[in-house]
Structure formats: structure tokens, C-alpha cells
PDB file of C-alpha atoms and ligand atoms in Angstrom:
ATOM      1  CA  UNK R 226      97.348 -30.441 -10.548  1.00 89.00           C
ATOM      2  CA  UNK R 227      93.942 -28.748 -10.383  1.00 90.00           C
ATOM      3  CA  UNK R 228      93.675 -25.119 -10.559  1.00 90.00           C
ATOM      4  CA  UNK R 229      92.737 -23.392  -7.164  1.00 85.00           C
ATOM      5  CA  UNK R 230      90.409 -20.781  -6.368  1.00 82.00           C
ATOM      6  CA  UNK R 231      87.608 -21.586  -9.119  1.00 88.00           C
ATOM      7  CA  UNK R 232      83.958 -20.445  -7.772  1.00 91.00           C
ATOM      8  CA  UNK R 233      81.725 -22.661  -6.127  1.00 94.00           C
ATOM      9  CA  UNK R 234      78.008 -24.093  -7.906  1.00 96.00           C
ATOM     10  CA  UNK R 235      76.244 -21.679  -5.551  1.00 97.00           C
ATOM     11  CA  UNK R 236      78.965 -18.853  -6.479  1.00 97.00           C
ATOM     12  CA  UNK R 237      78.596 -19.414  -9.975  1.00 97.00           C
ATOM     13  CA  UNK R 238      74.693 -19.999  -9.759  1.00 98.00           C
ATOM     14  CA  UNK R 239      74.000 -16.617  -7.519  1.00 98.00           C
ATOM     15  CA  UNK R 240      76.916 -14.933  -9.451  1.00 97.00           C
ATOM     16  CA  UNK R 241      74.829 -15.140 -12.637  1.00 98.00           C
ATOM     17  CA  UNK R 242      70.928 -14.393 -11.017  1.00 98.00           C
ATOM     18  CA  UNK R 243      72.720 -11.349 -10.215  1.00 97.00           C
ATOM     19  CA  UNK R 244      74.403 -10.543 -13.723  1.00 97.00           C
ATOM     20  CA  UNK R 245      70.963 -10.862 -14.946  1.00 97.00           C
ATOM     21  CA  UNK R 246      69.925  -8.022 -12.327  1.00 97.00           C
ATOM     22  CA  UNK R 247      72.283  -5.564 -14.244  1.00 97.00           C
ATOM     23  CA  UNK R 248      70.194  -5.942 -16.920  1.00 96.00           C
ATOM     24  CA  UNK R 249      66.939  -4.469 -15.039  1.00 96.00           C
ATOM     25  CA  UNK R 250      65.852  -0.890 -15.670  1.00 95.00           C
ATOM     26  CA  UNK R 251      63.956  -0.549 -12.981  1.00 94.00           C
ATOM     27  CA  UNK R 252      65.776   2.710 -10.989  1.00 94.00           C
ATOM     28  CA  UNK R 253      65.358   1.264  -7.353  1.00 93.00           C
ATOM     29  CA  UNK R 254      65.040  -2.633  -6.805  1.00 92.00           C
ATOM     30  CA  UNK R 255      67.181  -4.876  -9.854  1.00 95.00           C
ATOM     31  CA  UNK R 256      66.957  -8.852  -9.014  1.00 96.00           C
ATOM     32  CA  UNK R 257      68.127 -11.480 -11.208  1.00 98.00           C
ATOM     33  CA  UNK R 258      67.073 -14.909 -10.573  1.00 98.00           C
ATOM     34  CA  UNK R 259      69.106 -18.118 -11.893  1.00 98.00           C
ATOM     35  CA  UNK R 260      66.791 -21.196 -12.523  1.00 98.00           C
ATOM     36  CA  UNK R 261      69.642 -24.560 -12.550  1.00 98.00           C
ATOM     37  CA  UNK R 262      68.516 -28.150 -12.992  1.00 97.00           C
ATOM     38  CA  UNK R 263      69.215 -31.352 -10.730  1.00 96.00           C
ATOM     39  CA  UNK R 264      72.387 -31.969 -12.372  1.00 96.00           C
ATOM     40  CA  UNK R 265      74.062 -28.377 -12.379  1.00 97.00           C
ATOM     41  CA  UNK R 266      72.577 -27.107 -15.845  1.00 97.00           C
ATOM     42  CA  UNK R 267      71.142 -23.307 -16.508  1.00 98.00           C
ATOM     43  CA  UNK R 268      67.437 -23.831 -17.374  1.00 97.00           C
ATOM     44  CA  UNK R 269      66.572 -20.365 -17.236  1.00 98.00           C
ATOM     45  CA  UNK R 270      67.307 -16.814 -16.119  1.00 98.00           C
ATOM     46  CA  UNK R 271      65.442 -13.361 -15.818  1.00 98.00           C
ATOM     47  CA  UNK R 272      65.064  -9.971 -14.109  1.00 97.00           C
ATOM     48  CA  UNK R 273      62.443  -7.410 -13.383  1.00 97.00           C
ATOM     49  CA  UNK R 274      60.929  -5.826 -15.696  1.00 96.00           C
ATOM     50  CA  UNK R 275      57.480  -5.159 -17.678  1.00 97.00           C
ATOM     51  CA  UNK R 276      56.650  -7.908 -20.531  1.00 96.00           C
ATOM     52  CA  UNK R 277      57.725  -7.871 -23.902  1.00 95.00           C
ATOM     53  CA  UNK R 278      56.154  -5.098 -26.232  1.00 96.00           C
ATOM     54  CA  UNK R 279      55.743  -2.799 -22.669  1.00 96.00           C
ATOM     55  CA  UNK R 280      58.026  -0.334 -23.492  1.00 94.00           C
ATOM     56  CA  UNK R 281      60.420   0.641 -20.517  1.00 93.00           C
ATOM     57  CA  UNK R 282      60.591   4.156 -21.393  1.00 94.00           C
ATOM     58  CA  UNK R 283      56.553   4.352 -22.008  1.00 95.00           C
ATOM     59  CA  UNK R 284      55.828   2.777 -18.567  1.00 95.00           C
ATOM     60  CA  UNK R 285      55.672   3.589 -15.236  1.00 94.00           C
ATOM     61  CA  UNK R 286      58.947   3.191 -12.815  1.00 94.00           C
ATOM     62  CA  UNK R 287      57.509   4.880 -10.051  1.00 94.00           C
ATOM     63  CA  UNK R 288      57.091   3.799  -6.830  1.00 94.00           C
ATOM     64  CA  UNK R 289      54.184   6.093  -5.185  1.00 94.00           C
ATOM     65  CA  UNK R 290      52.065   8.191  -6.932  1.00 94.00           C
ATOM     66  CA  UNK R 291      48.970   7.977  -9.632  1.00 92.00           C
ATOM     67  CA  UNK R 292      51.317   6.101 -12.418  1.00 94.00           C
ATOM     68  CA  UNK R 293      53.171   3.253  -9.944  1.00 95.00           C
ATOM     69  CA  UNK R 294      55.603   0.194 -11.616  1.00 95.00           C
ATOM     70  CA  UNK R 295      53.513  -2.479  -9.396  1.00 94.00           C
ATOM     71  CA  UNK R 296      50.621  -3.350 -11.787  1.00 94.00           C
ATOM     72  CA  UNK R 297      53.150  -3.974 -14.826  1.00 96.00           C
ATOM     73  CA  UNK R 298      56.253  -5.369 -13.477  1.00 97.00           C
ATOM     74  CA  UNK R 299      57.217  -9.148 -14.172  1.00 97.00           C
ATOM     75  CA  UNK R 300      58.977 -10.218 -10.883  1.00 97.00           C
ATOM     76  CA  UNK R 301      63.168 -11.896 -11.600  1.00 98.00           C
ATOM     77  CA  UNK R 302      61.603 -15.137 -10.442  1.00 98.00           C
ATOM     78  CA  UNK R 303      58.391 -15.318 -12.211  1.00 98.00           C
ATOM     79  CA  UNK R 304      60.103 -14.225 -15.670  1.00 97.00           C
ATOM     80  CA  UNK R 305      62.766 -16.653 -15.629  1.00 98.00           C
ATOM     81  CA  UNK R 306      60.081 -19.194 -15.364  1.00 98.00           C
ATOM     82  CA  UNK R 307      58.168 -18.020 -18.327  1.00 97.00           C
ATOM     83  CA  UNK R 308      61.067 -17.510 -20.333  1.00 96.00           C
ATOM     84  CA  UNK R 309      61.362 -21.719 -19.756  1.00 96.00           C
ATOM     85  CA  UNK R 310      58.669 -21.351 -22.277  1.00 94.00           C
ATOM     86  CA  UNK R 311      57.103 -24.088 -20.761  1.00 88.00           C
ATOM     87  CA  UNK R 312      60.261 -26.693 -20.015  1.00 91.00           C
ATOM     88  CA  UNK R 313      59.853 -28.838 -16.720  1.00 92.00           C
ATOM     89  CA  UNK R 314      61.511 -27.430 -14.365  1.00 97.00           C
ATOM     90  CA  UNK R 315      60.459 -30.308 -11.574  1.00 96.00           C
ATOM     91  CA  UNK R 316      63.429 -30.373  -9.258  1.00 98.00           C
ATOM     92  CA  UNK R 317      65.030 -27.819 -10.087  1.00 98.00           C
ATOM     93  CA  UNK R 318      66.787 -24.783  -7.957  1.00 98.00           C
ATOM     94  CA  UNK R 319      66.082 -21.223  -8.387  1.00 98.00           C
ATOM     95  CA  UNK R 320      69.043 -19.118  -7.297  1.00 98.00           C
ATOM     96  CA  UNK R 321      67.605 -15.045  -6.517  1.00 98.00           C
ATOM     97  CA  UNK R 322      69.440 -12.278  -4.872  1.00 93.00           C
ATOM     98  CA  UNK R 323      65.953 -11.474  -2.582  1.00 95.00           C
ATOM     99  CA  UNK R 324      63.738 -13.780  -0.919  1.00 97.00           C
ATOM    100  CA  UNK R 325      60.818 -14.567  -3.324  1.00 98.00           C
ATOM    101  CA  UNK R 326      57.279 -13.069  -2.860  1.00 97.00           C
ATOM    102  CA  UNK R 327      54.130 -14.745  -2.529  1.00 98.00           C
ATOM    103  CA  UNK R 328      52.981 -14.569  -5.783  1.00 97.00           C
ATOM    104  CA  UNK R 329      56.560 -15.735  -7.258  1.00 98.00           C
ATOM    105  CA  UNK R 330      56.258 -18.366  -4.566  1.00 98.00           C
ATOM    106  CA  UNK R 331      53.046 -19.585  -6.333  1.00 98.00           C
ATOM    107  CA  UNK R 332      54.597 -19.833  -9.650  1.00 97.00           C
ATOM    108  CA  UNK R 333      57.908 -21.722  -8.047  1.00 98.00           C
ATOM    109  CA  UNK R 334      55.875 -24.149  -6.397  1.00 98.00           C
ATOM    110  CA  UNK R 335      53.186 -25.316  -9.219  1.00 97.00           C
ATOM    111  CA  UNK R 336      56.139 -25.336 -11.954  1.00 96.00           C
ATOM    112  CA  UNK R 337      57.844 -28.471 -10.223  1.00 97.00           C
ATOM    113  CA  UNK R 338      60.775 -26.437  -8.603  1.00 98.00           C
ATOM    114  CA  UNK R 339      61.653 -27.551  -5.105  1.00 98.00           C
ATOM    115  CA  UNK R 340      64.672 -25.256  -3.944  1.00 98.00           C
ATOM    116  CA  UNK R 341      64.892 -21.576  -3.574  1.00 98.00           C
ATOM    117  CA  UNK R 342      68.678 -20.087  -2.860  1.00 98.00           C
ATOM    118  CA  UNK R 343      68.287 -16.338  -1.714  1.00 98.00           C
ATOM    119  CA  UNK R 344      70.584 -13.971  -0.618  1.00 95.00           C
ATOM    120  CA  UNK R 345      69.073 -11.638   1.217  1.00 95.00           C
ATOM    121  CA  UNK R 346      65.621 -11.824   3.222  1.00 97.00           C
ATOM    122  CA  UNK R 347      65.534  -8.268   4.228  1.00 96.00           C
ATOM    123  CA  UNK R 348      61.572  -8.314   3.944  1.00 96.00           C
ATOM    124  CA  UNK R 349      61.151 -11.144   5.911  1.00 97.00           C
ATOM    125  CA  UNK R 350      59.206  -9.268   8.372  1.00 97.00           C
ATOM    126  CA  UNK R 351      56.372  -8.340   5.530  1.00 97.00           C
ATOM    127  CA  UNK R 352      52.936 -10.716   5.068  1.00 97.00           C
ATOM    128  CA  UNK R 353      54.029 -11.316   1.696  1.00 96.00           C
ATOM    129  CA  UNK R 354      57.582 -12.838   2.581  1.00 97.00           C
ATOM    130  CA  UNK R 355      55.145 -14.875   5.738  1.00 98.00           C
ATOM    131  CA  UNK R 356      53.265 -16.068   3.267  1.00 98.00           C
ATOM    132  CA  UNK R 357      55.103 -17.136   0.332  1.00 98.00           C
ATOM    133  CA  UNK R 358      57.607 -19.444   3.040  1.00 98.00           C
ATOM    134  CA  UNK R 359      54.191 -20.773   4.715  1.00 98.00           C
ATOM    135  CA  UNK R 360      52.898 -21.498   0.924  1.00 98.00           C
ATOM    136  CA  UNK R 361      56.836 -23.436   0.401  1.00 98.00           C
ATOM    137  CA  UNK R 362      57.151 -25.054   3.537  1.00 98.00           C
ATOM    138  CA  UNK R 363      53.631 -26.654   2.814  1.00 98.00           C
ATOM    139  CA  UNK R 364      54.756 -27.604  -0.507  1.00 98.00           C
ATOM    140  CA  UNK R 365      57.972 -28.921   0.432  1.00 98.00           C
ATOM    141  CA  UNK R 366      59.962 -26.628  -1.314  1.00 98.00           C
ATOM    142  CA  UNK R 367      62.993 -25.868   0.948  1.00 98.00           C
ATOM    143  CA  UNK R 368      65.191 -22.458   1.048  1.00 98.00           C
ATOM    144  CA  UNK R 369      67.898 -21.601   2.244  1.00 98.00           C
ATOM    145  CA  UNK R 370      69.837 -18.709   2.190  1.00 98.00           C
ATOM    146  CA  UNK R 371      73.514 -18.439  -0.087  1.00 95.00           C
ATOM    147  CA  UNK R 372      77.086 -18.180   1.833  1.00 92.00           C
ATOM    148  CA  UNK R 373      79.141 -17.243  -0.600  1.00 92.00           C
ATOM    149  CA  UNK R 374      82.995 -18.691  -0.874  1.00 90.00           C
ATOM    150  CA  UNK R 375      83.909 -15.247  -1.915  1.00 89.00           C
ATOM    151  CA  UNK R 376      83.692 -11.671  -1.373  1.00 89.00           C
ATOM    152  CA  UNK R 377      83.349 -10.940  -4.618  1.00 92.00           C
ATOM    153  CA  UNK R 378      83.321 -11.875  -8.624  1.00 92.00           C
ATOM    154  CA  UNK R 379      85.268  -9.805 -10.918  1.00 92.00           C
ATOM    155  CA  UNK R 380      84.407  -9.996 -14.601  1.00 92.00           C
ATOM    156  CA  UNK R 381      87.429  -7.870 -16.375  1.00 93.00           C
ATOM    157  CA  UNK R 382      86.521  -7.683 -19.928  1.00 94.00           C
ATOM    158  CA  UNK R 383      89.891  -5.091 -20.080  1.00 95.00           C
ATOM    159  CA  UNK R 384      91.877  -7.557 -19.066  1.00 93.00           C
ATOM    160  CA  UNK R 385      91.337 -10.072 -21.904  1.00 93.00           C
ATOM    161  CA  UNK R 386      94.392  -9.349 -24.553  1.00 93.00           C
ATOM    162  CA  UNK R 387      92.572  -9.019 -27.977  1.00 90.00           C
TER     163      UNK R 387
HETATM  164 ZN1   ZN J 223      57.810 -11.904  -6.781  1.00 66.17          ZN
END
């Protein structure tokens, strides 16, 4: 008989965007984003963060202020596309824990991918969020937002007997 109570595609999809959020070092805002082909295979994941050779203790993680994050930071969605390296990524999904911006929503729609997964949309009020599902619903790229099957995921690395 089957085993029960193994995690849905979407569980296990969104479940790892947001593993690769933990490894953000950005002190406010940490989103992973999952990139997963037609046929249920991991393309591609990232996080926020500044480019490679951008040293996260030499830049900027501020918010307001003369020195601000914003001009340096690689968006979850946009770096798990370049870290593809190039790969087609036409039809794929892109699982992400917050509702894509517009200038991620560029990048997801001219690299082939056709459906975002998001968890939360709590910026959907902003022009940016406005835009970037204008910009996707023009492109037929459809999104929809995750329900997960469970509360949460535990990963117990204790609990594994050496
Ligand atoms: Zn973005």
C-alpha cells in the first residue's frame, strides 16, 4: 500500500522557492523562487540578493537613506532565471513566495515561462504588482495563487540517526 501523507507538486515546488529564501541576506524581505518544467523537473532556483563578486557585507541593505539595497539587488525570480544560464525554460512554472514585480514579470514572460505560483500578493495594490499582471495577462502567462495541503514542512536534520 502507498504511503500517506507525502506533500503535494505545489507543496514540494513552493516548499523549496522558500528554502531558497533562507538563504537570502537581505535583513527585511527573503524570497525564494522555484523554476519547475512541464513534466515536474527543478530547472532552476534563486533568492535575493546582489550578483556574484558584490560582496554582501560591502553593499548596501538599507532600505531608506543615501546608500539603499534597490539599485543592486537581483530579484528571487529574475536570479533563478539567470542562474538557467541560458536553458529554455518555455513552459515552464515559476513557484515564488510573493507576487512577482514588473520588471521580474518582464524577464518571466520573454524567457518562455507561462505560469507563475505565488503565495502571497500582499502588494497587489502597488503600480508595479498592476503592471507586471497587465504585462502577464497580455502575454498569456497565467497565475495563480498556492493553497497549500499543509500547514507546514518540517525538515528535522536531528532526527536522522547517524
Ligand atoms: Zn522582481
Amino acid at each position: 500500500m502507498k504511503r500517506e501523507g507525502y506533500i503535494s507538486w505545489d507543496d514540494y515546488f513552493m516548499g523549496v522557492a522558500m528554502l531558497a529564501a533562507k538563504r537570502s541576506k537581505d535583513p527585511n524581505t527573503q524570497v525564494g523562487a522555484c523554476i519547475v518544467s512541464p513534466d515536474q523537473i527543478i530547472l532552476s532556483t534563486g533568492y535575493n540578493g546582489f550578483p556574484i563578486g558584490c560582496s554582501d557585507d560591502e553593499y548596501p541593505w538599507e532600505r531608506e537613506g543615501e546608500q539603499t539595497k534597490y539599485p543592486f539587488v537581483v530579484h528571487a525570480e529574475l536570479n533563478a532565471i539567470l542562474n538557467t544560464r541560458g536553458k529554455s525554460l518555455e513552459g515552464a512554472k515559476i513557484y515564488v513566495a510573493l507576487f512577482p514585480c514588473n520588471e521580474c514579470a518582464k524577464a518571466i514572460i520573454q524567457c518562455g515561462i507561462k505560469e507563475v505560483v505565488y503565495l502571497s500578493d500582499k502588494y497587489a495594490d502597488t503600480k508595479e504588482t498592476i503592471a507586471s499582471k497587465r504585462m502577464m495577462s497580455s502575454a498569456g502567462v497565467s497565475f495563480r495563487q498556492f493553497t497549500p495541503s499543509v500547514g507546514q514542512i518540517v525538515i528535522d536534520f536531528a532526527g536522522v540517526e547517524k
